[in-house]
CSV table of C-alpha atoms in Angstrom, one decimal:
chain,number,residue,atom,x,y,z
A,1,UNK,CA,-37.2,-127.7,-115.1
A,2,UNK,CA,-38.9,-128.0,-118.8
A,3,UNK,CA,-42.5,-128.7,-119.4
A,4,UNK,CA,-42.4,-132.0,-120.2
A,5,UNK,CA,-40.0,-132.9,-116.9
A,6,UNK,CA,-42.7,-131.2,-115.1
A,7,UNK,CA,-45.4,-133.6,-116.4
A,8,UNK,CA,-43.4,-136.6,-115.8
A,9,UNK,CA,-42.3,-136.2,-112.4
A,10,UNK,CA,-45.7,-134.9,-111.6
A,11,UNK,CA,-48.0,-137.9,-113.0
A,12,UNK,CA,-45.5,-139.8,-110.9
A,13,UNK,CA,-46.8,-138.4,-108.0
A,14,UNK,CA,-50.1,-138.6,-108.8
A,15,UNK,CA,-49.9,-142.1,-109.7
A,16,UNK,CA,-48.1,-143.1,-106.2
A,17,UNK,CA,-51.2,-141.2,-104.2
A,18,UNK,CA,-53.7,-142.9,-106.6
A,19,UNK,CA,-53.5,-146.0,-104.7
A,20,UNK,CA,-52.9,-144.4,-101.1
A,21,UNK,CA,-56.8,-143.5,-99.8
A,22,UNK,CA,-57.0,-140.7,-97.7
A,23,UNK,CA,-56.0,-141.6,-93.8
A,24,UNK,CA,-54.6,-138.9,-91.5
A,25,UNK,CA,-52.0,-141.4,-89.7
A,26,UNK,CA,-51.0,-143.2,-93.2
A,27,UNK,CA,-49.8,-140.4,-95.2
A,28,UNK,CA,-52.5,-140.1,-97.1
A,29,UNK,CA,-53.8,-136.2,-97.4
A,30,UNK,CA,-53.7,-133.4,-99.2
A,31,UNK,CA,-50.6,-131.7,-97.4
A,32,UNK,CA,-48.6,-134.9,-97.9
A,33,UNK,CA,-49.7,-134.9,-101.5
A,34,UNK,CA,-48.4,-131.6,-102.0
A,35,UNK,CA,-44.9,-132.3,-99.9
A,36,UNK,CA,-44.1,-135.4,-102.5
A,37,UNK,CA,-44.4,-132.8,-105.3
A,38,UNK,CA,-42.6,-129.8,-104.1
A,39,UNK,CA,-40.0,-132.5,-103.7
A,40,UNK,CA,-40.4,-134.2,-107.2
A,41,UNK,CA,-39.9,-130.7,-108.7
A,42,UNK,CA,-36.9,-130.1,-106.7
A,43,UNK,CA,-37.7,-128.4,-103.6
A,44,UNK,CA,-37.2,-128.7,-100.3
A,45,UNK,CA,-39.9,-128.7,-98.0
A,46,UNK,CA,-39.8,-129.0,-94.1
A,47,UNK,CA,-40.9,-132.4,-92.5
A,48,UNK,CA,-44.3,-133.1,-92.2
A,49,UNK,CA,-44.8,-133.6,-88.4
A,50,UNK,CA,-47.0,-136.9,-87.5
A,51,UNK,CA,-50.9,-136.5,-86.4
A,52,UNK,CA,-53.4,-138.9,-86.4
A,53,UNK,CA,-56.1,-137.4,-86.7
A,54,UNK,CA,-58.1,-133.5,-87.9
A,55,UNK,CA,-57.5,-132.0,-84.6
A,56,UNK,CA,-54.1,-133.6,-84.6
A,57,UNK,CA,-53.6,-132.0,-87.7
A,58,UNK,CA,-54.8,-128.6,-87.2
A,59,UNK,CA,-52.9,-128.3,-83.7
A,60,UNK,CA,-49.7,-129.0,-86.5
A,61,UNK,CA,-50.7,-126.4,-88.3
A,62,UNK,CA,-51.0,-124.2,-85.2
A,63,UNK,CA,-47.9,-125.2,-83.8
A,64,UNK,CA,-45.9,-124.3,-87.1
A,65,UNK,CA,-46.9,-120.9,-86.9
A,66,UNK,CA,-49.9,-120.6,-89.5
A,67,UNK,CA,-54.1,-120.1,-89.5
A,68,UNK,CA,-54.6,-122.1,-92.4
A,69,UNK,CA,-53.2,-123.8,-95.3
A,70,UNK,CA,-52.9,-121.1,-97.4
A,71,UNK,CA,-50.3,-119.4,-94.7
A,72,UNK,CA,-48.3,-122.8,-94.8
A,73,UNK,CA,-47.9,-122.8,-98.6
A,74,UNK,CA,-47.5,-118.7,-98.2
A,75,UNK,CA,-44.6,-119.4,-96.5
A,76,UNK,CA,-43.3,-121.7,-98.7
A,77,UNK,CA,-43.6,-120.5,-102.4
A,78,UNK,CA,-44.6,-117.7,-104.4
A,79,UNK,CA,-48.2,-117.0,-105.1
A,80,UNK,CA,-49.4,-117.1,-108.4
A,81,UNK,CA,-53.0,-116.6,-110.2
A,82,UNK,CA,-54.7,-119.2,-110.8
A,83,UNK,CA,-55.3,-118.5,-114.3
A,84,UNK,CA,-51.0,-118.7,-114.7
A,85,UNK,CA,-50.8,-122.5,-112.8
A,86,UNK,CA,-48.4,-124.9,-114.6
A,87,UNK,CA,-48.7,-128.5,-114.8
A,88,UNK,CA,-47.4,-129.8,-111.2
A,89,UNK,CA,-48.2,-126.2,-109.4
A,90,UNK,CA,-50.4,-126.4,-106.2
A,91,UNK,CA,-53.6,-124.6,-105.6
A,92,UNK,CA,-55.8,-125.0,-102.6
A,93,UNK,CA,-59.4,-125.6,-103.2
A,94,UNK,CA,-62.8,-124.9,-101.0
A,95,UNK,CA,-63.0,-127.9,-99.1
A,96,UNK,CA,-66.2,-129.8,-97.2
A,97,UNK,CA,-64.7,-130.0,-93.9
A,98,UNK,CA,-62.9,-128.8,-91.2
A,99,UNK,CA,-59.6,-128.1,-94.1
A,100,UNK,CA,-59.1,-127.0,-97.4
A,101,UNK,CA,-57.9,-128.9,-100.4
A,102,UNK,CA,-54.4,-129.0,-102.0
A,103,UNK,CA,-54.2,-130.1,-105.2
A,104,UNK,CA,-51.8,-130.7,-108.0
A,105,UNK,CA,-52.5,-129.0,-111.2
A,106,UNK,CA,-52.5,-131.7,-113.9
A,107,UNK,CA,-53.6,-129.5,-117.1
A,108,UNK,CA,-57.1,-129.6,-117.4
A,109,UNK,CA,-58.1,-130.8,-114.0
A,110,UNK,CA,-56.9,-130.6,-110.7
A,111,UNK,CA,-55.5,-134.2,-108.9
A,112,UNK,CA,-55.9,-134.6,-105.1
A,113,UNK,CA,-58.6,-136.2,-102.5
A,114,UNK,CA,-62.0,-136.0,-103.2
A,115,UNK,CA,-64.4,-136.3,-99.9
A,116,UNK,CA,-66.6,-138.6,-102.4
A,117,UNK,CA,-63.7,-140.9,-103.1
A,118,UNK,CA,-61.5,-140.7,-99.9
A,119,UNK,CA,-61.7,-144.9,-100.0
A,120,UNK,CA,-59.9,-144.6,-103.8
A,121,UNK,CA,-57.0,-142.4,-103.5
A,122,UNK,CA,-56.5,-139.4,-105.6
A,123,UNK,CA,-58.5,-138.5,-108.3
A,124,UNK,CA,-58.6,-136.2,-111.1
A,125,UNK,CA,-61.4,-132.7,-109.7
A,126,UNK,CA,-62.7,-130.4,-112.5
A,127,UNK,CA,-61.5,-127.3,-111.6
A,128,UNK,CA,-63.7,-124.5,-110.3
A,129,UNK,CA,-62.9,-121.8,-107.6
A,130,UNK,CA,-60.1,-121.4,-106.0
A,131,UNK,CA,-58.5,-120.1,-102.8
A,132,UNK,CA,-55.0,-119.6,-104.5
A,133,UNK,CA,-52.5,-121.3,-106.4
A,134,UNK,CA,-48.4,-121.7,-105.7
A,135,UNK,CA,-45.6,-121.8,-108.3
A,136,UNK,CA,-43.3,-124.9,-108.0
């Protein structure tokens, strides 16, 4: 996939999640996020199994096989540095809870759920540190 069909498919995705606000039984977190664009860009990732909740979630997680989300995308695609992401690759960023962040590269900033704007959907994040990033 070109550049520019990258872009598109990937603000596509970021504009659906714009308007979902975070909610662990509506489909609205980072690892869904990141599902709708490994798909948009042509992969195929497993099912996302339902939870309802962070320990609902992490017992997922558990029950797939992997510590963390970082094992879950390790299993999935290549590794990358974060310094080589594309538009519409994912990294995974520090986050203030009991997870980390996925995130969609979107050029100059990273899109995904912000714990100061959970109510709002998806927003554009400067980027700073990362865990690691995942070429789609």
């Amino acid at each position: 996939m070109n550049l520019h069909d990258r872009a598109t498919a990937t603000q596509r995705v970021v504009d659906r999640f714009r308007v979902r606000p975070f909610g662990w039984a509506t489909g609205g977190t980072c690892l869904h996020l990141a599902r709708a664009q490994m798909r948009a860009l042509k992969h195929r990732p497993p099912a996302i199994p339902r939870f309802r909740s962070a320990l609902g979630a992490r017992r997922a997680l558990h029950a797939a096989g992997h510590a963390d989300l970082a094992g879950l995308l390790d299993s999935m695609l290549p590794r990358i540095a974060p310094a080589a992401m594309w538009v519409g690759d994912l990294a995974l960023m520090q986050g203030d809870g009991e997870f980390d962040a996925i995130v969609v590269s979107a050029g100059r900033l990273m899109a995904g759920y912000h714990s100061e704007a959970l109510d709002r959907g998806v927003v554009n994040i400067e980027a700073h540190a990362f865990i690691g990033a995942w070429r789609l």
